[in-house]
Tab-separated table of C-alpha atoms in Angstrom:
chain	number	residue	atom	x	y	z
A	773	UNK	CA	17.244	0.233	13.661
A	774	UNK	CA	15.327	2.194	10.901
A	775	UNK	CA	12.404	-0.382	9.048
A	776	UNK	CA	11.600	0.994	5.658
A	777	UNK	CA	8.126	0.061	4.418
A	778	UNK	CA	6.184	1.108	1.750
A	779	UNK	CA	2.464	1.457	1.498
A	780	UNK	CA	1.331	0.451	-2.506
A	781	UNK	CA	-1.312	0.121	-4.694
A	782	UNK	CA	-3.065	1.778	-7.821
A	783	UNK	CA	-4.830	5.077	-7.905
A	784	UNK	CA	-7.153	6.074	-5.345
A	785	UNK	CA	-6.980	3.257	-3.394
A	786	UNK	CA	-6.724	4.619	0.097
A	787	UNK	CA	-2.502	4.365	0.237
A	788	UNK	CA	-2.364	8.631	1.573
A	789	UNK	CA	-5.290	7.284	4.153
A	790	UNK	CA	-3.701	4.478	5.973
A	791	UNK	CA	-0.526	6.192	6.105
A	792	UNK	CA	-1.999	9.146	7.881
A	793	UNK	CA	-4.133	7.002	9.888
A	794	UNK	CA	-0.934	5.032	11.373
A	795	UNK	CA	1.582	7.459	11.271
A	796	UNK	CA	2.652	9.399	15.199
A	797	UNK	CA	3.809	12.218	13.235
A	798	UNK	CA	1.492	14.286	10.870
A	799	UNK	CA	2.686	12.966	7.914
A	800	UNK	CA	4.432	14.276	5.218
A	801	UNK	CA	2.100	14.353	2.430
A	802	UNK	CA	2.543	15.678	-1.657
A	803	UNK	CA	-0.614	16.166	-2.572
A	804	UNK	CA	-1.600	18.199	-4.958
A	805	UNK	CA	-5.292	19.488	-6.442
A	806	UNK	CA	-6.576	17.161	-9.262
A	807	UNK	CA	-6.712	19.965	-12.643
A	808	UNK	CA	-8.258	19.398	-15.953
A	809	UNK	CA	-4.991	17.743	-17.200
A	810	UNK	CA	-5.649	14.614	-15.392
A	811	UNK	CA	-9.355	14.293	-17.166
A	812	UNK	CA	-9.197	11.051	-19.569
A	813	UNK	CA	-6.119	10.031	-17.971
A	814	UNK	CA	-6.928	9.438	-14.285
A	815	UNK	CA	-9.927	6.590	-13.617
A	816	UNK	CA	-12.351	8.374	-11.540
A	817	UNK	CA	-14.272	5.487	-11.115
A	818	UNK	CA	-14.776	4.878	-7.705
A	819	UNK	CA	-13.585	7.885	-6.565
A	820	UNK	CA	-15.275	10.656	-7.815
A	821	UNK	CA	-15.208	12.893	-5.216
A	822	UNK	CA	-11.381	12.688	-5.312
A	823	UNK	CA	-9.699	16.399	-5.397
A	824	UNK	CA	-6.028	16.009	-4.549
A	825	UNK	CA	-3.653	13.377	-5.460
A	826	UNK	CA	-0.018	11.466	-4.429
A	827	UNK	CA	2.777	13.202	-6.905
A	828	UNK	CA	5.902	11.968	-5.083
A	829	UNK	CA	5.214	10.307	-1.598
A	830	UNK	CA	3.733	9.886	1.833
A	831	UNK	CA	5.861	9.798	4.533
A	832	UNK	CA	5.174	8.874	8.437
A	833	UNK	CA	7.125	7.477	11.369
A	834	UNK	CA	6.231	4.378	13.698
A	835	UNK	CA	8.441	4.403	17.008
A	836	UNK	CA	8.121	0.732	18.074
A	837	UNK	CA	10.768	0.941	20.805
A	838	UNK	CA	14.016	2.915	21.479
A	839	UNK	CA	15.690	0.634	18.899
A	840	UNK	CA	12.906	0.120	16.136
A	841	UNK	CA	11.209	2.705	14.527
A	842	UNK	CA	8.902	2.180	11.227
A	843	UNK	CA	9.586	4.582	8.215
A	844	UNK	CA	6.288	4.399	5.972
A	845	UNK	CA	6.308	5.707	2.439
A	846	UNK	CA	3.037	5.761	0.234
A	847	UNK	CA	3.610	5.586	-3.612
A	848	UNK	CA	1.862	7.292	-5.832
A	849	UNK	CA	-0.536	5.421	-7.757
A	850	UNK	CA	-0.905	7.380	-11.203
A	851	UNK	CA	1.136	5.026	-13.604
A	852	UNK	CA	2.861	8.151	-14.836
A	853	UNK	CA	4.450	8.401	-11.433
A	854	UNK	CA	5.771	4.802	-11.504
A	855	UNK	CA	9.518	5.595	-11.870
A	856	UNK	CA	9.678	6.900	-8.479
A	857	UNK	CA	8.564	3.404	-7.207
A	858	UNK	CA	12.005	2.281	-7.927
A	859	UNK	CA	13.567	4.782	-5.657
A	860	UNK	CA	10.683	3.983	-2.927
A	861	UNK	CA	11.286	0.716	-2.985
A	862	UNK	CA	14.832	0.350	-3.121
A	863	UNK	CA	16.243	-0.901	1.049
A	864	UNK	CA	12.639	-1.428	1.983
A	865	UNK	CA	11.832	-4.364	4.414
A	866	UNK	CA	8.569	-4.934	2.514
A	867	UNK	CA	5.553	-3.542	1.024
A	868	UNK	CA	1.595	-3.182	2.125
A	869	UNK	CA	-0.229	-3.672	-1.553
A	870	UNK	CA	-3.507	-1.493	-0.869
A	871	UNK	CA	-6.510	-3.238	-2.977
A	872	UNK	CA	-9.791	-1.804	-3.733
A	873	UNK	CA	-11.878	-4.680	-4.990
A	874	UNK	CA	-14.049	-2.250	-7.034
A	875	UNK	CA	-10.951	-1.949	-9.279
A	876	UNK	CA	-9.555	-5.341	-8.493
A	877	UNK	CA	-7.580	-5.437	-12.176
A	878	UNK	CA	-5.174	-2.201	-10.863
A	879	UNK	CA	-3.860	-4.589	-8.463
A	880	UNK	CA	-1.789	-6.883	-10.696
A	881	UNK	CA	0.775	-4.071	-11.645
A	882	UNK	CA	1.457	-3.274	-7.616
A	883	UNK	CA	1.771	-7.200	-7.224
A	884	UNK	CA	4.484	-7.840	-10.172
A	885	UNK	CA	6.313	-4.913	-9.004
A	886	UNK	CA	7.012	-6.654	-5.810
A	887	UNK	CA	7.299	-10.028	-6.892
A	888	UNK	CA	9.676	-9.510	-9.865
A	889	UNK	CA	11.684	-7.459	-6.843
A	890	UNK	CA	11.829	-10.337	-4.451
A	891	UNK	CA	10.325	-7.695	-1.483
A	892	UNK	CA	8.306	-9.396	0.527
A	893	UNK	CA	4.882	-8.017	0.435
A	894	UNK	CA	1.263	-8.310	1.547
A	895	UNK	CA	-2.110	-7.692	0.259
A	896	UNK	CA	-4.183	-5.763	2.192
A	897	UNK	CA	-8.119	-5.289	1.255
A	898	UNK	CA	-9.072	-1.913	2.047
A	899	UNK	CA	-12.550	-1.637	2.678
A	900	UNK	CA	-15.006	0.742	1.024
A	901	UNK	CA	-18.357	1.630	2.013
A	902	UNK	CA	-20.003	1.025	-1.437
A	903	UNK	CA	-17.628	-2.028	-1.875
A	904	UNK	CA	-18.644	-5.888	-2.379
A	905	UNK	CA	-16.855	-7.391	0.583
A	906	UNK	CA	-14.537	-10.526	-0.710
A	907	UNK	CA	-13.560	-13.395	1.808
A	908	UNK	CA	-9.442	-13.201	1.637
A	909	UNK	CA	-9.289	-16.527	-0.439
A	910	UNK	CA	-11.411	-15.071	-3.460
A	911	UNK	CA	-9.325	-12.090	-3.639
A	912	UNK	CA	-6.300	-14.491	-3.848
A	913	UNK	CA	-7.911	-16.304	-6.416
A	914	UNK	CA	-8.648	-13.384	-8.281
A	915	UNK	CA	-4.771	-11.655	-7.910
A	916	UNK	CA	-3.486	-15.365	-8.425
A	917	UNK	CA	-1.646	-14.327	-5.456
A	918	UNK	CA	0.714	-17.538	-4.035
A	919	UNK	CA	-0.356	-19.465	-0.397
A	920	UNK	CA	2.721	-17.601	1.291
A	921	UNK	CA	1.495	-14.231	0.821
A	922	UNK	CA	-0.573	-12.979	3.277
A	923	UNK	CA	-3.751	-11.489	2.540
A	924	UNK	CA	-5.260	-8.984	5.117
A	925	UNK	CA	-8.898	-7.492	5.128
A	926	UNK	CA	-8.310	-3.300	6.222
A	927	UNK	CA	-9.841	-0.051	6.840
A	928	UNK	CA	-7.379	2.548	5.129
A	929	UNK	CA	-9.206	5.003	7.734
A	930	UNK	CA	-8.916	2.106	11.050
A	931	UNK	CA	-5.301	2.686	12.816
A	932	UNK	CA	-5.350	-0.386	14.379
A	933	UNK	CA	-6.098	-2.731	10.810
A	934	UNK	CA	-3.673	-0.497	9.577
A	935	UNK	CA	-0.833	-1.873	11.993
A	936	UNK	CA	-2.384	-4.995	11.653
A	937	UNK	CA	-1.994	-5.137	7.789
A	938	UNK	CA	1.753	-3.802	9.198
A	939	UNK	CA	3.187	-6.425	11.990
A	940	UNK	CA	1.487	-9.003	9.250
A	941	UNK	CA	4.056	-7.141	6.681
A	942	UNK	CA	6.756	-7.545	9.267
A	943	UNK	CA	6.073	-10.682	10.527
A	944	UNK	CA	6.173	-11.820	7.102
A	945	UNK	CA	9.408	-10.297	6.174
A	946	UNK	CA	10.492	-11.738	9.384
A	947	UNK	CA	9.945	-14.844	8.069
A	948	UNK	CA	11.525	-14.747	4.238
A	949	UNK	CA	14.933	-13.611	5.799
A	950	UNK	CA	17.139	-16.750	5.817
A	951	UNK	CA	18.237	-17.899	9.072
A	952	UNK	CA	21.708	-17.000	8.972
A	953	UNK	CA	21.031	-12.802	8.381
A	954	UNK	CA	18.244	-13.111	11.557
């Protein structure tokens, strides 16, 4: 049974990273240099060392047994990309929402875009070197972010927080799909 999840969040927030870092496959990546076009339009902030960037998607594979296997797709984060998180989204399970406190406000678009959806989601703190590190609860606080979604603390570069930010995804989906369709 093919699980479609997608890996979201604003720019530069680590989305290409954890899907590489989790993926069994190299993954399937679209990225593409940064050019002078993007100056005044892309937020460097943070990330100024930043050369390429998402254009379409990330793509890697998770085989969890002979009958599950994990399909991860990172969106881009650029808000001029945005249309293809429609098609990204559309059959998936449920959705990682990578958050870099540094640039906590890029968060809330990721988080309605999910929620307005109904696909079950989860927020997932990636942690950056340079980064004030929040307890879960303030960064709920912060995203107004309801009791029932889960709130993970990862390492977009750690493989195993990145599966944990995943079963937590899963076991979350798990647990939003009524009774009857389980």
């Amino acid at each position: 049974m093919p699980v479609k999840l997608v890996v979201a969040g604003g720019f530069g927030v680590g989305k290409t990273t954890m899907v590489g870092a989790v993926s069994e496959i190299p993954p399937l990546t679209t990225e593409e240099e940064m050019t002078v076009a993007s100056e005044g339009i892309d937020d460097l902030s943070g990330v100024e060392r930043k050369e390429t960037t998402t254009v379409a998607l990330d793509f890697g594979r998770i085989t969890i047994s002979d009958e599950v296997v994990l399909y991860l797709f990172g969106a881009p984060g650029q808000n001029r990309f945005w249309p293809l998180w429609n098609d990204l989204a559309l059959g998936a399970v449920g959705a990682v929402v990578l958050v870099d406190t540094r640039k906590l406000q890029e968060a809330f678009a990721s988080v309605d875009f999910f929620e307005r959806r109904g696909i079950p989601f989860v927020v997932a703190v990636n942690i950056f070197d340079d980064g004030y590190r929040y307890e879960p609860e303030e960064v709920r606080d912060a995203l107004v972010i309801p009791p029932e979604v889960p709130i993970v603390i990862c390492d977009a570069r750690d493989r195993a927080l990145c599966k944990n930010a995943l079963v937590t995804l899963v076991r979350h989906a798990i647990d939003r799909t009524p009774s009857e369709l389980a």
